[in-house]
PDB file of C-alpha atoms in Angstrom:
ATOM      1  CA  MET A  11      59.723  97.232  97.955  1.00 51.00           C
ATOM      2  CA  TYR A  12      59.974  97.421  94.156  1.00 52.00           C
ATOM      3  CA  ARG A  13      58.186  93.687  93.209  1.00 58.00           C
ATOM      4  CA  GLY A  14      59.558  92.735  89.604  1.00 55.00           C
ATOM      5  CA  HIS A  15      61.917  95.320  89.590  1.00 58.00           C
ATOM      6  CA  ALA A  16      66.009  95.876  90.464  1.00 67.00           C
ATOM      7  CA  LEU A  17      68.344  98.230  90.805  1.00 67.00           C
ATOM      8  CA  ILE A  18      70.107  98.435  87.102  1.00 69.00           C
ATOM      9  CA  GLN A  19      73.736  99.957  89.009  1.00 72.00           C
ATOM     10  CA  GLN A  20      76.870  97.442  89.843  1.00 74.00           C
ATOM     11  CA  PRO A  21      76.287  95.976  92.798  1.00 81.00           C
ATOM     12  CA  ILE A  22      79.058  96.093  96.019  1.00 78.00           C
ATOM     13  CA  GLU A  23      78.368  92.546  97.027  1.00 83.00           C
ATOM     14  CA  ALA A  24      76.782  90.302  95.224  1.00 85.00           C
ATOM     15  CA  PHE A  25      76.044  86.439  96.154  1.00 85.00           C
ATOM     16  CA  PHE A  26      73.797  83.061  95.297  1.00 85.00           C
ATOM     17  CA  GLN A  27      72.495  80.580  97.874  1.00 72.00           C
ATOM     18  CA  THR A  28      70.300  82.751 100.374  1.00 82.00           C
ATOM     19  CA  THR A  29      67.869  83.654 101.489  1.00 86.00           C
ATOM     20  CA  LYS A  30      65.916  87.181 101.277  1.00 81.00           C
ATOM     21  CA  HIS A  31      66.635  87.443 105.128  1.00 82.00           C
ATOM     22  CA  HIS A  32      70.155  86.637 104.873  1.00 85.00           C
ATOM     23  CA  CYS A  33      70.143  89.563 101.798  1.00 87.00           C
ATOM     24  CA  LEU A  34      68.856  91.800 104.911  1.00 84.00           C
ATOM     25  CA  PHE A  35      70.319  91.006 107.588  1.00 84.00           C
ATOM     26  CA  HIS A  36      74.171  91.627 104.777  1.00 81.00           C
ATOM     27  CA  CYS A  37      72.552  94.649 103.695  1.00 82.00           C
ATOM     28  CA  VAL A  38      71.984  95.818 107.450  1.00 79.00           C
ATOM     29  CA  GLN A  39      75.643  94.728 108.103  1.00 79.00           C
ATOM     30  CA  ARG A  40      76.832  96.696 105.214  1.00 78.00           C
ATOM     31  CA  SER A  41      74.765 100.035 106.108  1.00 74.00           C
ATOM     32  CA  CYS A  42      73.426  99.828 102.453  1.00 79.00           C
ATOM     33  CA  VAL A  43      71.033 101.853 100.680  1.00 76.00           C
ATOM     34  CA  ALA A  44      68.989  99.360  99.072  1.00 80.00           C
ATOM     35  CA  PHE A  45      69.321  95.642  97.887  1.00 83.00           C
ATOM     36  CA  ASN A  46      68.078  93.167  94.906  1.00 83.00           C
ATOM     37  CA  TYR A  47      67.091  89.894  95.186  1.00 86.00           C
ATOM     38  CA  ASP A  48      66.062  87.333  92.864  1.00 85.00           C
ATOM     39  CA  ASN A  49      63.869  84.394  93.688  1.00 82.00           C
ATOM     40  CA  ASP A  50      64.961  82.169  91.429  1.00 83.00           C
ATOM     41  CA  ASN A  51      68.210  81.608  91.944  1.00 83.00           C
ATOM     42  CA  GLN A  52      69.171  82.908  95.564  1.00 88.00           C
ATOM     43  CA  LEU A  53      71.065  85.579  94.202  1.00 88.00           C
ATOM     44  CA  CYS A  54      71.683  88.797  96.627  1.00 90.00           C
ATOM     45  CA  GLU A  55      73.149  92.128  95.001  1.00 87.00           C
ATOM     46  CA  ILE A  56      73.834  95.208  97.587  1.00 85.00           C
ATOM     47  CA  HIS A  57      73.771  98.906  97.154  1.00 82.00           C
ATOM     48  CA  ILE A  58      76.005 101.415  99.405  1.00 78.00           C
ATOM     49  CA  GLY A  59      75.809 104.404  97.273  1.00 69.00           C
ATOM     50  CA  PHE A  60      75.704 105.175  93.202  1.00 61.00           C
ATOM     51  CA  GLU A  61      77.690 106.162  90.290  1.00 56.00           C
ATOM     52  CA  SER A  62      75.147 108.510  88.724  1.00 52.00           C
ATOM     53  CA  ASP A  63      71.527 107.324  89.346  1.00 56.00           C
ATOM     54  CA  CYS A  64      69.579 104.814  91.184  1.00 60.00           C
ATOM     55  CA  SER A  65      67.618 103.775  87.613  1.00 62.00           C
ATOM     56  CA  ILE A  66      65.617  99.995  88.239  1.00 61.00           C
ATOM     57  CA  GLU A  67      64.212  98.365  85.448  1.00 62.00           C
ATOM     58  CA  ALA A  68      61.727  95.657  84.742  1.00 60.00           C
ATOM     59  CA  THR A  69      62.464  91.826  84.923  1.00 65.00           C
ATOM     60  CA  ALA A  70      60.813  88.827  86.502  1.00 64.00           C
ATOM     61  CA  THR A  71      62.362  87.493  89.274  1.00 66.00           C
ATOM     62  CA  LYS A  72      63.834  90.130  90.852  1.00 65.00           C
ATOM     63  CA  THR A  73      62.494  92.370  93.450  1.00 63.00           C
ATOM     64  CA  TYR A  74      64.363  95.879  94.779  1.00 59.00           C
ATOM     65  CA  TYR A  75      63.720  96.798  98.130  1.00 66.00           C
ATOM     66  CA  PHE A  76      65.594  99.741  99.328  1.00 64.00           C
ATOM     67  CA  SER A  77      66.509 100.836 103.497  1.00 61.00           C
ATOM     68  CA  ASP A  78      63.569 102.921 105.700  1.00 54.00           C
ATOM     69  CA  GLY A  79      63.823 106.978 104.918  1.00 49.00           C
ATOM     70  CA  PHE A  80      65.172 105.907 100.744  1.00 50.00           C
ATOM     71  CA  ALA A  81      63.470 105.724  97.281  1.00 50.00           C
ATOM     72  CA  PRO A  82      64.466 105.438  94.389  1.00 50.00           C
ATOM     73  CA  SER A  83      64.618 109.494  93.592  1.00 47.00           C
ATOM     74  CA  ASP A  84      66.961 109.570  96.580  1.00 49.00           C
ATOM     75  CA  CYS A  85      70.131 108.523  94.906  1.00 54.00           C
ATOM     76  CA  LEU A  86      73.229 108.362  97.029  1.00 61.00           C
ATOM     77  CA  PRO A  87      76.803 108.842  94.921  1.00 72.00           C
ATOM     78  CA  LEU A  88      79.465 106.752  95.389  1.00 79.00           C
ATOM     79  CA  PRO A  89      81.408 107.430  97.828  1.00 86.00           C
ATOM     80  CA  VAL A  90      84.935 108.744  97.207  1.00 92.00           C
ATOM     81  CA  SER A  91      86.774 107.422 100.163  1.00 95.00           C
ATOM     82  CA  CYS A  92      86.652 105.097 102.714  1.00 95.00           C
ATOM     83  CA  SER A  93      86.213 108.022 104.918  1.00 96.00           C
ATOM     84  CA  GLU A  94      83.241 109.312 103.271  1.00 90.00           C
ATOM     85  CA  ILE A  95      81.809 105.752 103.733  1.00 87.00           C
ATOM     86  CA  SER A  96      83.201 105.740 107.080  1.00 89.00           C
ATOM     87  CA  SER A  97      80.751 108.603 108.129  1.00 87.00           C
ATOM     88  CA  ARG A  98      77.298 106.551 106.600  1.00 77.00           C
ATOM     89  CA  GLY A  99      77.921 104.598 109.171  1.00 78.00           C
ATOM     90  CA  VAL A 100      79.493 101.381 107.853  1.00 80.00           C
ATOM     91  CA  THR A 101      81.549  99.853 110.012  1.00 85.00           C
ATOM     92  CA  GLN A 102      82.235  96.505 108.761  1.00 85.00           C
ATOM     93  CA  ASP A 103      85.413  96.769 107.104  1.00 92.00           C
ATOM     94  CA  GLY A 104      85.949  95.146 103.459  1.00 90.00           C
ATOM     95  CA  LEU A 105      85.977  95.037  99.305  1.00 89.00           C
ATOM     96  CA  TYR A 106      84.126  98.658  98.187  1.00 88.00           C
ATOM     97  CA  GLU A 107      83.641 100.390  95.483  1.00 86.00           C
ATOM     98  CA  ILE A 108      84.671 104.435  95.686  1.00 91.00           C
ATOM     99  CA  LEU A 109      84.821 107.107  93.142  1.00 89.00           C
ATOM    100  CA  PRO A 110      88.005 110.053  93.718  1.00 94.00           C
ATOM    101  CA  PRO A 111      87.071 113.210  92.521  1.00 91.00           C
ATOM    102  CA  THR A 112      89.211 112.562  89.757  1.00 91.00           C
ATOM    103  CA  TYR A 113      87.762 109.161  88.689  1.00 93.00           C
ATOM    104  CA  SER A 114      85.719 108.752  86.027  1.00 89.00           C
ATOM    105  CA  THR A 115      84.903 104.940  86.596  1.00 88.00           C
ATOM    106  CA  PRO A 116      85.130 103.339  90.751  1.00 88.00           C
ATOM    107  CA  LEU A 117      87.800 101.442  91.863  1.00 94.00           C
ATOM    108  CA  GLN A 118      87.645  98.491  94.570  1.00 92.00           C
ATOM    109  CA  VAL A 119      89.556  99.296  97.737  1.00 96.00           C
ATOM    110  CA  TYR A 120      89.606  97.679 100.739  1.00 96.00           C
ATOM    111  CA  CYS A 121      88.583 100.103 103.372  1.00 96.00           C
ATOM    112  CA  GLU A 122      90.025  98.921 106.827  1.00 97.00           C
ATOM    113  CA  ASP A 123      89.500 101.207 110.360  1.00 96.00           C
ATOM    114  CA  LEU A 124      86.141 101.943 109.213  1.00 93.00           C
ATOM    115  CA  VAL A 125      85.009 102.506 112.422  1.00 94.00           C
ATOM    116  CA  ASP A 126      88.422 104.682 113.171  1.00 93.00           C
ATOM    117  CA  GLY A 127      87.431 106.679 110.277  1.00 96.00           C
ATOM    118  CA  GLY A 128      88.240 104.612 107.638  1.00 97.00           C
ATOM    119  CA  TRP A 129      91.062 104.465 105.569  1.00 98.00           C
ATOM    120  CA  VAL A 130      92.160 102.888 101.855  1.00 98.00           C
ATOM    121  CA  ARG A 131      94.387  99.681 102.086  1.00 99.00           C
ATOM    122  CA  ILE A 132      97.160 100.512  99.427  1.00 99.00           C
ATOM    123  CA  GLN A 133      99.277  97.507 100.341  1.00 98.00           C
ATOM    124  CA  ARG A 134      99.123  94.237 102.286  1.00 97.00           C
ATOM    125  CA  ARG A 135     102.061  91.757 103.076  1.00 94.00           C
ATOM    126  CA  GLU A 136     100.138  88.313 104.859  1.00 93.00           C
ATOM    127  CA  ASP A 137     101.519  84.867 103.773  1.00 91.00           C
ATOM    128  CA  GLY A 138     103.517  85.554 100.814  1.00 90.00           C
ATOM    129  CA  SER A 139     101.606  84.177  97.671  1.00 94.00           C
ATOM    130  CA  ILE A 140     102.238  87.318  95.733  1.00 95.00           C
ATOM    131  CA  ASP A 141     105.531  87.524  93.853  1.00 94.00           C
ATOM    132  CA  PHE A 142     106.137  91.423  94.845  1.00 95.00           C
ATOM    133  CA  TYR A 143     109.242  91.166  92.773  1.00 94.00           C
ATOM    134  CA  ARG A 144     107.556  93.132  90.108  1.00 97.00           C
ATOM    135  CA  ASN A 145     108.553  95.444  86.963  1.00 98.00           C
ATOM    136  CA  TRP A 146     107.805  98.979  86.890  1.00 98.00           C
ATOM    137  CA  ALA A 147     104.480  98.976  84.986  1.00 99.00           C
ATOM    138  CA  GLU A 148     103.086  96.346  87.200  1.00 99.00           C
ATOM    139  CA  TYR A 149     104.317  98.296  90.149  1.00 99.00           C
ATOM    140  CA  LYS A 150     102.293 101.795  88.101  1.00 99.00           C
ATOM    141  CA  SER A 151      99.164 100.023  87.583  1.00 98.00           C
ATOM    142  CA  GLY A 152      98.889  97.788  90.637  1.00 98.00           C
ATOM    143  CA  PHE A 153      98.827  93.664  91.308  1.00 99.00           C
ATOM    144  CA  GLY A 154      97.412  91.079  93.531  1.00 98.00           C
ATOM    145  CA  SER A 155      93.641  90.792  95.034  1.00 96.00           C
ATOM    146  CA  VAL A 156      92.859  94.181  97.098  1.00 96.00           C
ATOM    147  CA  SER A 157      91.179  91.405  99.829  1.00 93.00           C
ATOM    148  CA  GLY A 158      94.442  89.915 100.502  1.00 96.00           C
ATOM    149  CA  GLU A 159      98.431  90.608  99.440  1.00 97.00           C
ATOM    150  CA  HIS A 160      98.487  93.063  96.782  1.00 98.00           C
ATOM    151  CA  TRP A 161      99.729  96.916  95.741  1.00 99.00           C
ATOM    152  CA  LEU A 162      96.723  99.797  94.589  1.00 99.00           C
ATOM    153  CA  GLY A 163      99.504 100.555  92.132  1.00 99.00           C
ATOM    154  CA  ASN A 164     101.481 104.147  91.669  1.00 99.00           C
ATOM    155  CA  GLU A 165      99.290 105.540  89.978  1.00 98.00           C
ATOM    156  CA  HIS A 166      95.955 105.191  91.937  1.00 98.00           C
ATOM    157  CA  ILE A 167      98.472 106.086  95.259  1.00 99.00           C
ATOM    158  CA  HIS A 168      99.464 109.614  93.155  1.00 98.00           C
ATOM    159  CA  ALA A 169      95.825 110.179  92.269  1.00 98.00           C
ATOM    160  CA  LEU A 170      94.960 109.581  96.391  1.00 98.00           C
ATOM    161  CA  THR A 171      97.235 111.162  97.993  1.00 98.00           C
ATOM    162  CA  ASN A 172      97.357 114.576  96.146  1.00 94.00           C
ATOM    163  CA  GLY A 173      93.957 115.664  97.021  1.00 88.00           C
ATOM    164  CA  SER A 174      92.868 119.138  98.650  1.00 88.00           C
ATOM    165  CA  THR A 175      93.921 117.634 102.174  1.00 92.00           C
ATOM    166  CA  PRO A 176      96.730 116.642 103.795  1.00 96.00           C
ATOM    167  CA  THR A 177      96.858 112.262 103.450  1.00 98.00           C
ATOM    168  CA  LYS A 178      97.582 110.409 106.445  1.00 98.00           C
ATOM    169  CA  LEU A 179      99.429 107.045 106.246  1.00 98.00           C
ATOM    170  CA  LYS A 180      99.436 103.959 108.679  1.00 98.00           C
ATOM    171  CA  ILE A 181     101.574 101.427 108.845  1.00 96.00           C
ATOM    172  CA  LYS A 182     101.062  98.164 110.591  1.00 96.00           C
ATOM    173  CA  LEU A 183     103.495  96.020 111.186  1.00 92.00           C
ATOM    174  CA  THR A 184     103.373  92.553 112.941  1.00 90.00           C
ATOM    175  CA  TYR A 185     106.546  90.136 113.560  1.00 85.00           C
ATOM    176  CA  PHE A 186     106.374  86.839 113.358  1.00 83.00           C
ATOM    177  CA  ASN A 187     106.876  86.657 117.467  1.00 83.00           C
ATOM    178  CA  THR A 188     103.365  88.968 117.375  1.00 88.00           C
ATOM    179  CA  ASN A 189     105.219  91.996 118.679  1.00 88.00           C
ATOM    180  CA  GLU A 190     103.407  94.339 117.082  1.00 93.00           C
ATOM    181  CA  TYR A 191     104.169  97.761 115.765  1.00 92.00           C
ATOM    182  CA  GLU A 192     103.175 101.183 113.465  1.00 95.00           C
ATOM    183  CA  ALA A 193     103.849 104.084 112.189  1.00 94.00           C
ATOM    184  CA  MET A 194     101.391 107.196 111.127  1.00 97.00           C
ATOM    185  CA  TYR A 195     102.754 109.836 109.509  1.00 97.00           C
ATOM    186  CA  THR A 196     100.650 113.118 108.870  1.00 98.00           C
ATOM    187  CA  ASN A 197     101.160 114.375 105.866  1.00 98.00           C
ATOM    188  CA  PHE A 198     101.735 111.742 102.766  1.00 98.00           C
ATOM    189  CA  THR A 199     102.520 112.607  99.463  1.00 98.00           C
ATOM    190  CA  VAL A 200     103.086 110.388  96.482  1.00 98.00           C
ATOM    191  CA  GLY A 201     104.505 112.309  92.920  1.00 98.00           C
ATOM    192  CA  ASP A 202     103.718 110.965  89.490  1.00 98.00           C
ATOM    193  CA  GLU A 203     104.872 109.183  86.762  1.00 98.00           C
ATOM    194  CA  ALA A 204     106.539 112.087  85.398  1.00 98.00           C
ATOM    195  CA  SER A 205     108.790 112.642  88.918  1.00 98.00           C
ATOM    196  CA  LEU A 206     109.216 108.293  89.431  1.00 98.00           C
ATOM    197  CA  TYR A 207     106.311 108.549  92.243  1.00 99.00           C
ATOM    198  CA  THR A 208     108.887 110.777  94.386  1.00 98.00           C
ATOM    199  CA  VAL A 209     107.078 109.820  97.925  1.00 97.00           C
ATOM    200  CA  ASN A 210     107.400 112.611 101.101  1.00 97.00           C
ATOM    201  CA  ALA A 211     106.392 111.695 104.403  1.00 96.00           C
ATOM    202  CA  LEU A 212     106.037 113.881 107.829  1.00 95.00           C
ATOM    203  CA  GLY A 213     104.956 114.433 110.635  1.00 96.00           C
ATOM    204  CA  TYR A 214     105.783 111.058 111.976  1.00 93.00           C
ATOM    205  CA  SER A 215     104.507 109.372 115.699  1.00 94.00           C
ATOM    206  CA  GLY A 216     104.132 105.858 116.520  1.00 93.00           C
ATOM    207  CA  ASN A 217     106.957 102.428 118.048  1.00 90.00           C
ATOM    208  CA  ALA A 218     107.705 101.104 114.203  1.00 87.00           C
ATOM    209  CA  GLY A 219     110.355 104.134 113.354  1.00 84.00           C
ATOM    210  CA  ASP A 220     110.458 106.647 110.708  1.00 86.00           C
ATOM    211  CA  CYS A 221     111.412 104.509 107.670  1.00 84.00           C
ATOM    212  CA  PHE A 222     110.945 107.675 105.571  1.00 89.00           C
ATOM    213  CA  GLY A 223     112.764 109.914 107.735  1.00 86.00           C
ATOM    214  CA  GLY A 224     116.127 107.242 108.195  1.00 73.00           C
ATOM    215  CA  TRP A 225     115.370 106.944 112.244  1.00 63.00           C
ATOM    216  CA  LEU A 226     119.829 105.477 112.208  1.00 58.00           C
ATOM    217  CA  ALA A 227     120.022 109.886 111.725  1.00 53.00           C
ATOM    218  CA  SER A 228     122.075 108.554 108.268  1.00 62.00           C
ATOM    219  CA  PRO A 229     121.703 110.782 104.361  1.00 63.00           C
ATOM    220  CA  ALA A 230     121.828 107.447 103.138  1.00 63.00           C
ATOM    221  CA  GLU A 231     118.690 106.046 105.271  1.00 74.00           C
ATOM    222  CA  ALA A 232     116.218 108.348 104.862  1.00 84.00           C
ATOM    223  CA  THR A 233     113.937 108.621 101.184  1.00 89.00           C
ATOM    224  CA  ASN A 234     111.918 111.362 101.791  1.00 92.00           C
ATOM    225  CA  GLY A 235     112.564 113.188  98.760  1.00 93.00           C
ATOM    226  CA  TYR A 236     113.632 109.712  96.636  1.00 94.00           C
ATOM    227  CA  PRO A 237     111.900 108.173  93.127  1.00 97.00           C
ATOM    228  CA  PHE A 238     110.037 104.714  93.121  1.00 98.00           C
ATOM    229  CA  SER A 239     113.019 102.442  92.081  1.00 97.00           C
ATOM    230  CA  THR A 240     111.822  98.953  90.483  1.00 97.00           C
ATOM    231  CA  GLN A 241     114.941  96.852  89.028  1.00 94.00           C
ATOM    232  CA  ASP A 242     113.933  97.768  85.511  1.00 96.00           C
ATOM    233  CA  SER A 243     113.789 101.069  86.946  1.00 97.00           C
ATOM    234  CA  ASP A 244     116.672 101.891  88.815  1.00 95.00           C
ATOM    235  CA  ASN A 245     116.507 105.586  90.484  1.00 95.00           C
ATOM    236  CA  ASP A 246     118.453 105.239  93.480  1.00 93.00           C
ATOM    237  CA  ASP A 247     121.313 106.959  94.844  1.00 90.00           C
ATOM    238  CA  ALA A 248     123.828 103.810  95.007  1.00 88.00           C
ATOM    239  CA  VAL A 249     127.014 103.885  93.047  1.00 86.00           C
ATOM    240  CA  THR A 250     127.882 100.485  92.760  1.00 86.00           C
ATOM    241  CA  ASN A 251     124.526  98.496  92.674  1.00 86.00           C
ATOM    242  CA  SER A 252     120.991  98.730  92.578  1.00 91.00           C
ATOM    243  CA  CYS A 253     118.515  98.459  95.673  1.00 90.00           C
ATOM    244  CA  ALA A 254     115.476  97.393  94.426  1.00 92.00           C
ATOM    245  CA  THR A 255     117.514  93.924  93.122  1.00 90.00           C
ATOM    246  CA  LEU A 256     119.833  94.520  95.997  1.00 86.00           C
ATOM    247  CA  PHE A 257     116.720  94.334  98.137  1.00 85.00           C
ATOM    248  CA  THR A 258     115.038  91.916  96.111  1.00 87.00           C
ATOM    249  CA  GLY A 259     111.809  94.544  96.255  1.00 90.00           C
ATOM    250  CA  PRO A 260     110.976  97.639  94.619  1.00 94.00           C
ATOM    251  CA  TRP A 261     110.439 100.975  96.721  1.00 95.00           C
ATOM    252  CA  TRP A 262     111.850 104.194  97.704  1.00 94.00           C
ATOM    253  CA  TYR A 263     115.868 104.348  98.077  1.00 92.00           C
ATOM    254  CA  ASN A 264     117.836 106.811  98.982  1.00 90.00           C
ATOM    255  CA  ALA A 265     121.726 104.636  98.092  1.00 86.00           C
ATOM    256  CA  CYS A 266     119.157 102.190  99.756  1.00 84.00           C
ATOM    257  CA  ALA A 267     117.146 102.359 102.738  1.00 80.00           C
ATOM    258  CA  MET A 268     116.357 101.299 106.398  1.00 78.00           C
ATOM    259  CA  CYS A 269     113.243  99.588 105.681  1.00 83.00           C
ATOM    260  CA  SER A 270     111.383  97.979 102.094  1.00 87.00           C
ATOM    261  CA  LEU A 271     107.791  96.337 102.957  1.00 91.00           C
ATOM    262  CA  ASN A 272     108.091  94.872  98.979  1.00 93.00           C
ATOM    263  CA  GLY A 273     110.740  92.944  99.611  1.00 87.00           C
ATOM    264  CA  ARG A 274     111.359  88.969  99.426  1.00 85.00           C
ATOM    265  CA  TYR A 275     108.506  87.872 101.583  1.00 86.00           C
ATOM    266  CA  PRO A 276     110.891  85.918 104.384  1.00 81.00           C
ATOM    267  CA  THR A 277     109.994  81.666 105.149  1.00 74.00           C
ATOM    268  CA  GLY A 278     109.944  79.813 108.063  1.00 69.00           C
ATOM    269  CA  GLY A 279     110.068  83.305 110.379  1.00 68.00           C
ATOM    270  CA  THR A 280     113.736  83.932 109.950  1.00 66.00           C
ATOM    271  CA  CYS A 281     115.662  86.470 108.312  1.00 62.00           C
ATOM    272  CA  PRO A 282     119.607  86.046 108.907  1.00 55.00           C
ATOM    273  CA  VAL A 283     121.181  89.600 109.618  1.00 50.00           C
ATOM    274  CA  SER A 284     123.384  89.586 106.931  1.00 47.00           C
ATOM    275  CA  ASP A 285     120.107  88.785 104.351  1.00 50.00           C
ATOM    276  CA  SER A 286     119.201  91.308 101.962  1.00 52.00           C
ATOM    277  CA  ASP A 287     116.207  90.074 100.786  1.00 50.00           C
ATOM    278  CA  CYS A 288     114.115  91.141 104.890  1.00 58.00           C
ATOM    279  CA  MET A 289     111.224  93.567 103.679  1.00 65.00           C
ATOM    280  CA  TRP A 290     111.651  95.229 106.887  1.00 67.00           C
ATOM    281  CA  TYR A 291     115.161  96.393 108.720  1.00 61.00           C
ATOM    282  CA  GLU A 292     113.197  96.223 112.827  1.00 52.00           C
ATOM    283  CA  HIS A 293     114.530  99.004 114.609  1.00 53.00           C
ATOM    284  CA  ILE A 294     115.081  96.459 117.483  1.00 50.00           C
ATOM    285  CA  SER A 295     116.348  93.503 116.649  1.00 53.00           C
ATOM    286  CA  LEU A 296     117.580  93.441 112.748  1.00 56.00           C
ATOM    287  CA  SER A 297     117.432  89.281 112.630  1.00 61.00           C
ATOM    288  CA  LEU A 298     113.544  89.595 112.875  1.00 71.00           C
ATOM    289  CA  PRO A 299     111.246  90.025 110.205  1.00 78.00           C
ATOM    290  CA  ILE A 300     108.184  90.949 109.328  1.00 85.00           C
ATOM    291  CA  LYS A 301     104.633  88.276 109.078  1.00 87.00           C
ATOM    292  CA  PHE A 302     102.005  90.860 107.839  1.00 92.00           C
ATOM    293  CA  SER A 303     102.265  94.569 106.700  1.00 93.00           C
ATOM    294  CA  THR A 304      99.380  97.058 105.233  1.00 97.00           C
ATOM    295  CA  MET A 305      99.969 100.468 104.269  1.00 98.00           C
ATOM    296  CA  LEU A 306      97.417 102.417 104.627  1.00 99.00           C
ATOM    297  CA  ILE A 307      96.420 106.215 103.563  1.00 99.00           C
ATOM    298  CA  GLN A 308      93.152 108.539 105.064  1.00 97.00           C
TER     299      GLN A 308
END
């Protein structure tokens, strides 16, 4: 404990109107290395790792607490991935900062399934609160809130899927009838902008159907090796229309595809077969839309 001092680094989580003991509880839940507590305004600041150093500064009202076996000289760098956060013993899913190898500044992500090795959430649909019918620039940089509906951004997805080891992709789908499906890929990559963010997802397993490989054995449905398309950047092989416009959602299209997780969110839990705005043409019942979708990488 360092009374009258506080860590300078940006905390992973901060909240007001709490007690020191409540702050400690949150710290333990997050498997943190340290926390600051401000007695005057009851501010709690939690740290699980550090961007560069463990520098502390003098302050009149804060006290710096560190976990057993940890001291200011024992700096833990920011984790490079959700998997590293999981390897540190953290089990609570939530918002975290990571510092991937090619990044100079931290990236805030939602880490999911930390008990299963830790996965970075790159896409989430849950209630239709965010419009996914957006342009190329918005899909490049990302949009939405990483704790809710969002697209992490094609630049980030490219950077996170082109490391020294293969990246896994996990897709979770929950339908309005509560049925759940999953698709797993052992090797997932997204190219850079020069390649138009071309996708490759190989090594499929699961019960959702192989969206990228094309589960109905039609060459026009497989999207592996195809670029990303938006309504203002049509890169598909369809001759008479734009797939991103037809499906009301940017995605990786051939001449179109059997899935589009970024399509218009279905309202009322219904989606007629003739409605091209459905986000996914499910392999059992084409008329059944998805309520929740999550794309995760590891």
